[in-house]
């Protein structure tokens, strides 16, 4: 009985440590993105990973990840341009480790401030739905999908002006089209929940997925 209890406690401790590692990975990603450290960002992804940020389409593999972050978002250079602000607050995480301890899924809220001094400033918000894989004892992103909720100019706010979702880059096109078509604010979309209701245990069922503006 004692051996069984020790094994059970060891397994539970491993889940706690794995969840903490996934949370640290995702938070580290946020800090690297804030400062345009694209090489650090790319290192966080598995070799056969994919990434989709808003409506830009799907980029596949480490090469695709590098293209999206360094070329599309970073505009071909490391670090942020002078006067640029690119803050991403990654919050409200729900992370679940798979029973085999090799994969995980996480949902996060993102609140962003993007702008350039005396040129433009916008607010943005959305949801990350990420998959993770444990390779050689190290957790990495296996897929990242950011669903945009809204974009709005700082001067106007979301009560006055709603900006459209991003589209694919013409200069650095994605490996695949946008995987889910959805409306940003003033429309709405609910990215699927990967977890059941914590009180009732009922799995998520999208009774109403889309709401017109």
JSON list of C-alpha atoms in Angstrom, two decimals:
[
{"chain": "A", "resi": 1, "resn": "UNK", "atom": "CA", "xyz": [0.00, 0.00, 0.00]},
{"chain": "A", "resi": 2, "resn": "UNK", "atom": "CA", "xyz": [2.82, 2.41, 0.85]},
{"chain": "A", "resi": 3, "resn": "UNK", "atom": "CA", "xyz": [4.56, 1.71, -2.46]},
{"chain": "A", "resi": 4, "resn": "UNK", "atom": "CA", "xyz": [1.30, 2.36, -4.32]},
{"chain": "A", "resi": 5, "resn": "UNK", "atom": "CA", "xyz": [0.83, 5.65, -2.49]},
{"chain": "A", "resi": 6, "resn": "UNK", "atom": "CA", "xyz": [4.38, 6.71, -3.32]},
{"chain": "A", "resi": 7, "resn": "UNK", "atom": "CA", "xyz": [3.84, 5.89, -7.00]},
{"chain": "A", "resi": 8, "resn": "UNK", "atom": "CA", "xyz": [0.57, 7.82, -7.02]},
{"chain": "A", "resi": 9, "resn": "UNK", "atom": "CA", "xyz": [2.15, 10.86, -5.36]},
{"chain": "A", "resi": 10, "resn": "UNK", "atom": "CA", "xyz": [5.11, 10.74, -7.76]},
{"chain": "A", "resi": 11, "resn": "UNK", "atom": "CA", "xyz": [2.74, 10.69, -10.73]},
{"chain": "A", "resi": 12, "resn": "UNK", "atom": "CA", "xyz": [0.75, 13.61, -9.35]},
{"chain": "A", "resi": 13, "resn": "UNK", "atom": "CA", "xyz": [3.96, 15.56, -8.71]},
{"chain": "A", "resi": 14, "resn": "UNK", "atom": "CA", "xyz": [5.07, 14.94, -12.29]},
{"chain": "A", "resi": 15, "resn": "UNK", "atom": "CA", "xyz": [1.82, 16.44, -13.58]},
{"chain": "A", "resi": 16, "resn": "UNK", "atom": "CA", "xyz": [2.36, 19.53, -11.40]},
{"chain": "A", "resi": 17, "resn": "UNK", "atom": "CA", "xyz": [5.92, 19.92, -12.68]},
{"chain": "A", "resi": 18, "resn": "UNK", "atom": "CA", "xyz": [4.84, 19.42, -16.30]},
{"chain": "A", "resi": 19, "resn": "UNK", "atom": "CA", "xyz": [2.09, 22.01, -15.98]},
{"chain": "A", "resi": 20, "resn": "UNK", "atom": "CA", "xyz": [4.54, 24.49, -14.45]},
{"chain": "A", "resi": 21, "resn": "UNK", "atom": "CA", "xyz": [6.99, 23.88, -17.32]},
{"chain": "A", "resi": 22, "resn": "UNK", "atom": "CA", "xyz": [4.29, 24.50, -19.96]},
{"chain": "A", "resi": 23, "resn": "UNK", "atom": "CA", "xyz": [3.22, 27.68, -18.18]},
{"chain": "A", "resi": 24, "resn": "UNK", "atom": "CA", "xyz": [6.82, 28.90, -18.00]},
{"chain": "A", "resi": 25, "resn": "UNK", "atom": "CA", "xyz": [7.34, 28.12, -21.70]},
{"chain": "A", "resi": 26, "resn": "UNK", "atom": "CA", "xyz": [4.30, 30.16, -22.71]},
{"chain": "A", "resi": 27, "resn": "UNK", "atom": "CA", "xyz": [5.15, 33.10, -20.47]},
{"chain": "A", "resi": 28, "resn": "UNK", "atom": "CA", "xyz": [8.73, 33.12, -21.77]},
{"chain": "A", "resi": 29, "resn": "UNK", "atom": "CA", "xyz": [7.32, 33.27, -25.29]},
{"chain": "A", "resi": 30, "resn": "UNK", "atom": "CA", "xyz": [5.40, 36.40, -24.33]},
{"chain": "A", "resi": 31, "resn": "UNK", "atom": "CA", "xyz": [8.49, 38.19, -23.05]},
{"chain": "A", "resi": 32, "resn": "UNK", "atom": "CA", "xyz": [10.50, 37.30, -26.17]},
{"chain": "A", "resi": 33, "resn": "UNK", "atom": "CA", "xyz": [7.73, 38.49, -28.50]},
{"chain": "A", "resi": 34, "resn": "UNK", "atom": "CA", "xyz": [7.46, 41.77, -26.58]},
{"chain": "A", "resi": 35, "resn": "UNK", "atom": "CA", "xyz": [11.02, 42.68, -27.60]},
{"chain": "A", "resi": 36, "resn": "UNK", "atom": "CA", "xyz": [11.16, 41.08, -31.04]},
{"chain": "A", "resi": 37, "resn": "UNK", "atom": "CA", "xyz": [13.62, 38.35, -30.01]},
{"chain": "A", "resi": 38, "resn": "UNK", "atom": "CA", "xyz": [12.51, 36.09, -32.85]},
{"chain": "A", "resi": 39, "resn": "UNK", "atom": "CA", "xyz": [15.41, 33.63, -32.60]},
{"chain": "A", "resi": 40, "resn": "UNK", "atom": "CA", "xyz": [14.41, 32.93, -28.98]},
{"chain": "A", "resi": 41, "resn": "UNK", "atom": "CA", "xyz": [10.78, 32.49, -30.05]},
{"chain": "A", "resi": 42, "resn": "UNK", "atom": "CA", "xyz": [11.60, 29.98, -32.80]},
{"chain": "A", "resi": 43, "resn": "UNK", "atom": "CA", "xyz": [13.65, 27.87, -30.37]},
{"chain": "A", "resi": 44, "resn": "UNK", "atom": "CA", "xyz": [10.49, 27.24, -28.33]},
{"chain": "A", "resi": 45, "resn": "UNK", "atom": "CA", "xyz": [8.81, 25.27, -31.15]},
{"chain": "A", "resi": 46, "resn": "UNK", "atom": "CA", "xyz": [9.15, 21.58, -32.01]},
{"chain": "A", "resi": 47, "resn": "UNK", "atom": "CA", "xyz": [10.58, 20.56, -35.38]},
{"chain": "A", "resi": 48, "resn": "UNK", "atom": "CA", "xyz": [7.20, 19.52, -36.82]},
{"chain": "A", "resi": 49, "resn": "UNK", "atom": "CA", "xyz": [5.22, 22.37, -35.27]},
{"chain": "A", "resi": 50, "resn": "UNK", "atom": "CA", "xyz": [2.79, 24.86, -36.78]},
{"chain": "A", "resi": 51, "resn": "UNK", "atom": "CA", "xyz": [1.66, 28.38, -35.95]},
{"chain": "A", "resi": 52, "resn": "UNK", "atom": "CA", "xyz": [-1.36, 30.46, -36.92]},
{"chain": "A", "resi": 53, "resn": "UNK", "atom": "CA", "xyz": [-1.71, 34.04, -35.74]},
{"chain": "A", "resi": 54, "resn": "UNK", "atom": "CA", "xyz": [-5.15, 35.56, -36.40]},
{"chain": "A", "resi": 55, "resn": "UNK", "atom": "CA", "xyz": [-6.11, 35.50, -40.09]},
{"chain": "A", "resi": 56, "resn": "UNK", "atom": "CA", "xyz": [-2.59, 35.22, -41.51]},
{"chain": "A", "resi": 57, "resn": "UNK", "atom": "CA", "xyz": [-2.84, 31.52, -42.38]},
{"chain": "A", "resi": 58, "resn": "UNK", "atom": "CA", "xyz": [-0.91, 28.48, -41.16]},
{"chain": "A", "resi": 59, "resn": "UNK", "atom": "CA", "xyz": [2.90, 28.30, -41.16]},
{"chain": "A", "resi": 60, "resn": "UNK", "atom": "CA", "xyz": [4.39, 24.82, -40.86]},
{"chain": "A", "resi": 61, "resn": "UNK", "atom": "CA", "xyz": [7.66, 23.55, -39.37]},
{"chain": "A", "resi": 62, "resn": "UNK", "atom": "CA", "xyz": [10.52, 25.49, -37.83]},
{"chain": "A", "resi": 63, "resn": "UNK", "atom": "CA", "xyz": [11.10, 27.22, -41.16]},
{"chain": "A", "resi": 64, "resn": "UNK", "atom": "CA", "xyz": [7.47, 28.34, -41.27]},
{"chain": "A", "resi": 65, "resn": "UNK", "atom": "CA", "xyz": [7.59, 29.49, -37.66]},
{"chain": "A", "resi": 66, "resn": "UNK", "atom": "CA", "xyz": [10.73, 31.50, -38.42]},
{"chain": "A", "resi": 67, "resn": "UNK", "atom": "CA", "xyz": [9.08, 33.05, -41.50]},
{"chain": "A", "resi": 68, "resn": "UNK", "atom": "CA", "xyz": [6.00, 34.18, -39.60]},
{"chain": "A", "resi": 69, "resn": "UNK", "atom": "CA", "xyz": [7.80, 35.70, -36.66]},
{"chain": "A", "resi": 70, "resn": "UNK", "atom": "CA", "xyz": [10.98, 37.04, -38.24]},
{"chain": "A", "resi": 71, "resn": "UNK", "atom": "CA", "xyz": [9.69, 38.11, -41.66]},
{"chain": "A", "resi": 72, "resn": "UNK", "atom": "CA", "xyz": [5.96, 38.79, -41.27]},
{"chain": "A", "resi": 73, "resn": "UNK", "atom": "CA", "xyz": [5.85, 40.13, -37.70]},
{"chain": "A", "resi": 74, "resn": "UNK", "atom": "CA", "xyz": [9.48, 41.23, -37.37]},
{"chain": "A", "resi": 75, "resn": "UNK", "atom": "CA", "xyz": [9.67, 42.66, -40.88]},
{"chain": "A", "resi": 76, "resn": "UNK", "atom": "CA", "xyz": [13.01, 41.00, -41.55]},
{"chain": "A", "resi": 77, "resn": "UNK", "atom": "CA", "xyz": [15.10, 42.15, -38.61]},
{"chain": "A", "resi": 78, "resn": "UNK", "atom": "CA", "xyz": [15.77, 41.20, -35.00]},
{"chain": "A", "resi": 79, "resn": "UNK", "atom": "CA", "xyz": [14.44, 43.39, -32.22]},
{"chain": "A", "resi": 80, "resn": "UNK", "atom": "CA", "xyz": [11.88, 46.16, -32.41]},
{"chain": "A", "resi": 81, "resn": "UNK", "atom": "CA", "xyz": [12.13, 49.17, -34.68]},
{"chain": "A", "resi": 82, "resn": "UNK", "atom": "CA", "xyz": [12.90, 52.50, -32.91]},
{"chain": "A", "resi": 83, "resn": "UNK", "atom": "CA", "xyz": [9.85, 53.85, -31.11]},
{"chain": "A", "resi": 84, "resn": "UNK", "atom": "CA", "xyz": [7.96, 50.55, -31.47]},
{"chain": "A", "resi": 85, "resn": "UNK", "atom": "CA", "xyz": [5.79, 49.06, -28.69]},
{"chain": "A", "resi": 86, "resn": "UNK", "atom": "CA", "xyz": [4.78, 45.40, -29.01]},
{"chain": "A", "resi": 87, "resn": "UNK", "atom": "CA", "xyz": [3.59, 44.32, -25.56]},
{"chain": "A", "resi": 88, "resn": "UNK", "atom": "CA", "xyz": [1.64, 41.06, -25.15]},
{"chain": "A", "resi": 89, "resn": "UNK", "atom": "CA", "xyz": [0.18, 40.21, -21.74]},
{"chain": "A", "resi": 90, "resn": "UNK", "atom": "CA", "xyz": [-0.54, 36.45, -21.63]},
{"chain": "A", "resi": 91, "resn": "UNK", "atom": "CA", "xyz": [-3.00, 35.65, -18.84]},
{"chain": "A", "resi": 92, "resn": "UNK", "atom": "CA", "xyz": [-5.79, 33.45, -17.47]},
{"chain": "A", "resi": 93, "resn": "UNK", "atom": "CA", "xyz": [-4.24, 30.09, -18.37]},
{"chain": "A", "resi": 94, "resn": "UNK", "atom": "CA", "xyz": [-5.90, 26.69, -18.24]},
{"chain": "A", "resi": 95, "resn": "UNK", "atom": "CA", "xyz": [-3.34, 23.96, -18.94]},
{"chain": "A", "resi": 96, "resn": "UNK", "atom": "CA", "xyz": [-4.09, 20.23, -19.03]},
{"chain": "A", "resi": 97, "resn": "UNK", "atom": "CA", "xyz": [-1.44, 17.52, -19.29]},
{"chain": "A", "resi": 98, "resn": "UNK", "atom": "CA", "xyz": [-2.40, 14.39, -21.24]},
{"chain": "A", "resi": 99, "resn": "UNK", "atom": "CA", "xyz": [-2.51, 11.11, -19.28]},
{"chain": "A", "resi": 100, "resn": "UNK", "atom": "CA", "xyz": [0.62, 9.85, -21.04]},
{"chain": "A", "resi": 101, "resn": "UNK", "atom": "CA", "xyz": [2.56, 12.94, -19.90]},
{"chain": "A", "resi": 102, "resn": "UNK", "atom": "CA", "xyz": [3.87, 13.55, -23.43]},
{"chain": "A", "resi": 103, "resn": "UNK", "atom": "CA", "xyz": [1.44, 16.15, -24.73]},
{"chain": "A", "resi": 104, "resn": "UNK", "atom": "CA", "xyz": [-0.61, 19.00, -23.29]},
{"chain": "A", "resi": 105, "resn": "UNK", "atom": "CA", "xyz": [-3.08, 21.69, -24.28]},
{"chain": "A", "resi": 106, "resn": "UNK", "atom": "CA", "xyz": [-3.40, 25.23, -22.99]},
{"chain": "A", "resi": 107, "resn": "UNK", "atom": "CA", "xyz": [-5.81, 28.13, -23.38]},
{"chain": "A", "resi": 108, "resn": "UNK", "atom": "CA", "xyz": [-4.68, 31.68, -22.63]},
{"chain": "A", "resi": 109, "resn": "UNK", "atom": "CA", "xyz": [-5.97, 35.23, -22.91]},
{"chain": "A", "resi": 110, "resn": "UNK", "atom": "CA", "xyz": [-3.79, 37.80, -24.66]},
{"chain": "A", "resi": 111, "resn": "UNK", "atom": "CA", "xyz": [-4.05, 41.57, -24.27]},
{"chain": "A", "resi": 112, "resn": "UNK", "atom": "CA", "xyz": [-1.75, 43.54, -26.55]},
{"chain": "A", "resi": 113, "resn": "UNK", "atom": "CA", "xyz": [-0.52, 47.11, -26.97]},
{"chain": "A", "resi": 114, "resn": "UNK", "atom": "CA", "xyz": [0.97, 47.70, -30.41]},
{"chain": "A", "resi": 115, "resn": "UNK", "atom": "CA", "xyz": [2.18, 51.01, -31.76]},
{"chain": "A", "resi": 116, "resn": "UNK", "atom": "CA", "xyz": [4.96, 53.31, -32.88]},
{"chain": "A", "resi": 117, "resn": "UNK", "atom": "CA", "xyz": [5.79, 56.67, -31.35]},
{"chain": "A", "resi": 118, "resn": "UNK", "atom": "CA", "xyz": [3.89, 59.55, -32.98]},
{"chain": "A", "resi": 119, "resn": "UNK", "atom": "CA", "xyz": [2.60, 57.26, -35.75]},
{"chain": "A", "resi": 120, "resn": "UNK", "atom": "CA", "xyz": [-0.05, 54.83, -34.53]},
{"chain": "A", "resi": 121, "resn": "UNK", "atom": "CA", "xyz": [-1.31, 52.89, -31.51]},
{"chain": "A", "resi": 122, "resn": "UNK", "atom": "CA", "xyz": [-3.82, 50.05, -31.26]},
{"chain": "A", "resi": 123, "resn": "UNK", "atom": "CA", "xyz": [-5.34, 47.79, -28.64]},
{"chain": "A", "resi": 124, "resn": "UNK", "atom": "CA", "xyz": [-5.75, 44.09, -29.44]},
{"chain": "A", "resi": 125, "resn": "UNK", "atom": "CA", "xyz": [-7.12, 41.07, -27.59]},
{"chain": "A", "resi": 126, "resn": "UNK", "atom": "CA", "xyz": [-7.58, 37.38, -28.31]},
{"chain": "A", "resi": 127, "resn": "UNK", "atom": "CA", "xyz": [-7.23, 33.78, -27.19]},
{"chain": "A", "resi": 128, "resn": "UNK", "atom": "CA", "xyz": [-4.37, 31.31, -27.59]},
{"chain": "A", "resi": 129, "resn": "UNK", "atom": "CA", "xyz": [-5.30, 27.65, -28.10]},
{"chain": "A", "resi": 130, "resn": "UNK", "atom": "CA", "xyz": [-1.96, 25.83, -27.98]},
{"chain": "A", "resi": 131, "resn": "UNK", "atom": "CA", "xyz": [-0.75, 22.24, -28.16]},
{"chain": "A", "resi": 132, "resn": "UNK", "atom": "CA", "xyz": [2.50, 21.18, -26.52]},
{"chain": "A", "resi": 133, "resn": "UNK", "atom": "CA", "xyz": [4.81, 18.20, -26.81]},
{"chain": "A", "resi": 134, "resn": "UNK", "atom": "CA", "xyz": [7.51, 16.88, -24.48]},
{"chain": "A", "resi": 135, "resn": "UNK", "atom": "CA", "xyz": [10.68, 16.08, -26.45]},
{"chain": "A", "resi": 136, "resn": "UNK", "atom": "CA", "xyz": [13.63, 14.51, -24.62]},
{"chain": "A", "resi": 137, "resn": "UNK", "atom": "CA", "xyz": [12.22, 15.78, -21.34]},
{"chain": "A", "resi": 138, "resn": "UNK", "atom": "CA", "xyz": [11.69, 19.37, -22.60]},
{"chain": "A", "resi": 139, "resn": "UNK", "atom": "CA", "xyz": [8.29, 20.93, -23.30]},
{"chain": "A", "resi": 140, "resn": "UNK", "atom": "CA", "xyz": [7.86, 22.78, -26.61]},
{"chain": "A", "resi": 141, "resn": "UNK", "atom": "CA", "xyz": [5.05, 24.21, -28.70]},
{"chain": "A", "resi": 142, "resn": "UNK", "atom": "CA", "xyz": [3.70, 21.68, -31.19]},
{"chain": "A", "resi": 143, "resn": "UNK", "atom": "CA", "xyz": [1.00, 24.04, -32.47]},
{"chain": "A", "resi": 144, "resn": "UNK", "atom": "CA", "xyz": [-0.01, 27.60, -31.67]},
{"chain": "A", "resi": 145, "resn": "UNK", "atom": "CA", "xyz": [-3.28, 29.19, -32.75]},
{"chain": "A", "resi": 146, "resn": "UNK", "atom": "CA", "xyz": [-4.15, 32.76, -31.82]},
{"chain": "A", "resi": 147, "resn": "UNK", "atom": "CA", "xyz": [-7.80, 33.70, -32.33]},
{"chain": "A", "resi": 148, "resn": "UNK", "atom": "CA", "xyz": [-8.16, 37.47, -32.51]},
{"chain": "A", "resi": 149, "resn": "UNK", "atom": "CA", "xyz": [-11.11, 38.99, -30.62]},
{"chain": "A", "resi": 150, "resn": "UNK", "atom": "CA", "xyz": [-10.69, 42.65, -31.55]},
{"chain": "A", "resi": 151, "resn": "UNK", "atom": "CA", "xyz": [-8.39, 45.32, -32.94]},
{"chain": "A", "resi": 152, "resn": "UNK", "atom": "CA", "xyz": [-9.11, 48.99, -32.34]},
{"chain": "A", "resi": 153, "resn": "UNK", "atom": "CA", "xyz": [-7.20, 52.29, -32.56]},
{"chain": "A", "resi": 154, "resn": "UNK", "atom": "CA", "xyz": [-6.10, 53.54, -29.14]},
{"chain": "A", "resi": 155, "resn": "UNK", "atom": "CA", "xyz": [-7.52, 57.01, -29.82]},
{"chain": "A", "resi": 156, "resn": "UNK", "atom": "CA", "xyz": [-11.00, 55.71, -30.66]},
{"chain": "A", "resi": 157, "resn": "UNK", "atom": "CA", "xyz": [-11.47, 52.58, -28.57]},
{"chain": "A", "resi": 158, "resn": "UNK", "atom": "CA", "xyz": [-13.71, 49.61, -29.36]},
{"chain": "A", "resi": 159, "resn": "UNK", "atom": "CA", "xyz": [-16.90, 51.62, -28.75]},
{"chain": "A", "resi": 160, "resn": "UNK", "atom": "CA", "xyz": [-16.22, 53.70, -31.87]},
{"chain": "A", "resi": 161, "resn": "UNK", "atom": "CA", "xyz": [-13.91, 51.85, -34.24]},
{"chain": "A", "resi": 162, "resn": "UNK", "atom": "CA", "xyz": [-13.41, 48.16, -34.96]},
{"chain": "A", "resi": 163, "resn": "UNK", "atom": "CA", "xyz": [-10.55, 47.11, -37.23]},
{"chain": "A", "resi": 164, "resn": "UNK", "atom": "CA", "xyz": [-10.70, 43.93, -39.38]},
{"chain": "A", "resi": 165, "resn": "UNK", "atom": "CA", "xyz": [-8.73, 40.77, -38.80]},
{"chain": "A", "resi": 166, "resn": "UNK", "atom": "CA", "xyz": [-5.28, 40.42, -40.35]},
{"chain": "A", "resi": 167, "resn": "UNK", "atom": "CA", "xyz": [-4.93, 38.78, -43.75]},
{"chain": "A", "resi": 168, "resn": "UNK", "atom": "CA", "xyz": [-2.16, 36.62, -45.25]},
{"chain": "A", "resi": 169, "resn": "UNK", "atom": "CA", "xyz": [1.16, 38.18, -46.21]},
{"chain": "A", "resi": 170, "resn": "UNK", "atom": "CA", "xyz": [1.65, 38.59, -49.96]},
{"chain": "A", "resi": 171, "resn": "UNK", "atom": "CA", "xyz": [5.43, 38.77, -49.66]},
{"chain": "A", "resi": 172, "resn": "UNK", "atom": "CA", "xyz": [5.74, 35.77, -47.31]},
{"chain": "A", "resi": 173, "resn": "UNK", "atom": "CA", "xyz": [2.60, 33.69, -47.92]},
{"chain": "A", "resi": 174, "resn": "UNK", "atom": "CA", "xyz": [1.61, 30.97, -45.44]},
{"chain": "A", "resi": 175, "resn": "UNK", "atom": "CA", "xyz": [1.92, 27.23, -46.06]},
{"chain": "A", "resi": 176, "resn": "UNK", "atom": "CA", "xyz": [-1.85, 26.87, -45.74]},
{"chain": "A", "resi": 177, "resn": "UNK", "atom": "CA", "xyz": [-4.95, 29.07, -45.56]},
{"chain": "A", "resi": 178, "resn": "UNK", "atom": "CA", "xyz": [-6.61, 30.27, -42.38]},
{"chain": "A", "resi": 179, "resn": "UNK", "atom": "CA", "xyz": [-7.93, 27.11, -40.72]},
{"chain": "A", "resi": 180, "resn": "UNK", "atom": "CA", "xyz": [-11.05, 28.66, -39.16]},
{"chain": "A", "resi": 181, "resn": "UNK", "atom": "CA", "xyz": [-13.08, 31.48, -40.66]},
{"chain": "A", "resi": 182, "resn": "UNK", "atom": "CA", "xyz": [-14.50, 33.76, -37.95]},
{"chain": "A", "resi": 183, "resn": "UNK", "atom": "CA", "xyz": [-15.54, 37.33, -37.25]},
{"chain": "A", "resi": 184, "resn": "UNK", "atom": "CA", "xyz": [-13.65, 39.70, -34.99]},
{"chain": "A", "resi": 185, "resn": "UNK", "atom": "CA", "xyz": [-15.43, 42.41, -32.98]},
{"chain": "A", "resi": 186, "resn": "UNK", "atom": "CA", "xyz": [-18.11, 43.71, -33.46]},
{"chain": "A", "resi": 187, "resn": "UNK", "atom": "CA", "xyz": [-18.80, 40.12, -34.48]},
{"chain": "A", "resi": 188, "resn": "UNK", "atom": "CA", "xyz": [-17.86, 37.34, -32.08]},
{"chain": "A", "resi": 189, "resn": "UNK", "atom": "CA", "xyz": [-16.47, 33.83, -32.11]},
{"chain": "A", "resi": 190, "resn": "UNK", "atom": "CA", "xyz": [-15.82, 31.32, -29.32]},
{"chain": "A", "resi": 191, "resn": "UNK", "atom": "CA", "xyz": [-12.65, 29.25, -29.83]},
{"chain": "A", "resi": 192, "resn": "UNK", "atom": "CA", "xyz": [-13.53, 25.69, -28.71]},
{"chain": "A", "resi": 193, "resn": "UNK", "atom": "CA", "xyz": [-12.84, 24.89, -25.06]},
{"chain": "A", "resi": 194, "resn": "UNK", "atom": "CA", "xyz": [-10.59, 21.86, -24.65]},
{"chain": "A", "resi": 195, "resn": "UNK", "atom": "CA", "xyz": [-11.82, 21.17, -21.11]},
{"chain": "A", "resi": 196, "resn": "UNK", "atom": "CA", "xyz": [-15.18, 20.11, -19.62]},
{"chain": "A", "resi": 197, "resn": "UNK", "atom": "CA", "xyz": [-17.18, 22.29, -17.27]},
{"chain": "A", "resi": 198, "resn": "UNK", "atom": "CA", "xyz": [-15.28, 22.01, -13.95]},
{"chain": "A", "resi": 199, "resn": "UNK", "atom": "CA", "xyz": [-18.53, 21.72, -11.95]},
{"chain": "A", "resi": 200, "resn": "UNK", "atom": "CA", "xyz": [-20.85, 19.64, -14.14]},
{"chain": "A", "resi": 201, "resn": "UNK", "atom": "CA", "xyz": [-18.21, 17.71, -16.08]},
{"chain": "A", "resi": 202, "resn": "UNK", "atom": "CA", "xyz": [-20.10, 18.33, -19.31]},
{"chain": "A", "resi": 203, "resn": "UNK", "atom": "CA", "xyz": [-17.92, 18.73, -22.41]},
{"chain": "A", "resi": 204, "resn": "UNK", "atom": "CA", "xyz": [-18.18, 21.92, -24.37]},
{"chain": "A", "resi": 205, "resn": "UNK", "atom": "CA", "xyz": [-20.83, 21.95, -27.07]},
{"chain": "A", "resi": 206, "resn": "UNK", "atom": "CA", "xyz": [-21.05, 25.01, -29.36]},
{"chain": "A", "resi": 207, "resn": "UNK", "atom": "CA", "xyz": [-24.76, 25.75, -29.25]},
{"chain": "A", "resi": 208, "resn": "UNK", "atom": "CA", "xyz": [-24.12, 29.21, -30.69]},
{"chain": "A", "resi": 209, "resn": "UNK", "atom": "CA", "xyz": [-20.68, 29.72, -32.20]},
{"chain": "A", "resi": 210, "resn": "UNK", "atom": "CA", "xyz": [-21.15, 32.89, -34.19]},
{"chain": "A", "resi": 211, "resn": "UNK", "atom": "CA", "xyz": [-23.02, 36.07, -33.49]},
{"chain": "A", "resi": 212, "resn": "UNK", "atom": "CA", "xyz": [-23.69, 38.81, -35.97]},
{"chain": "A", "resi": 213, "resn": "UNK", "atom": "CA", "xyz": [-22.63, 42.35, -35.21]}
]
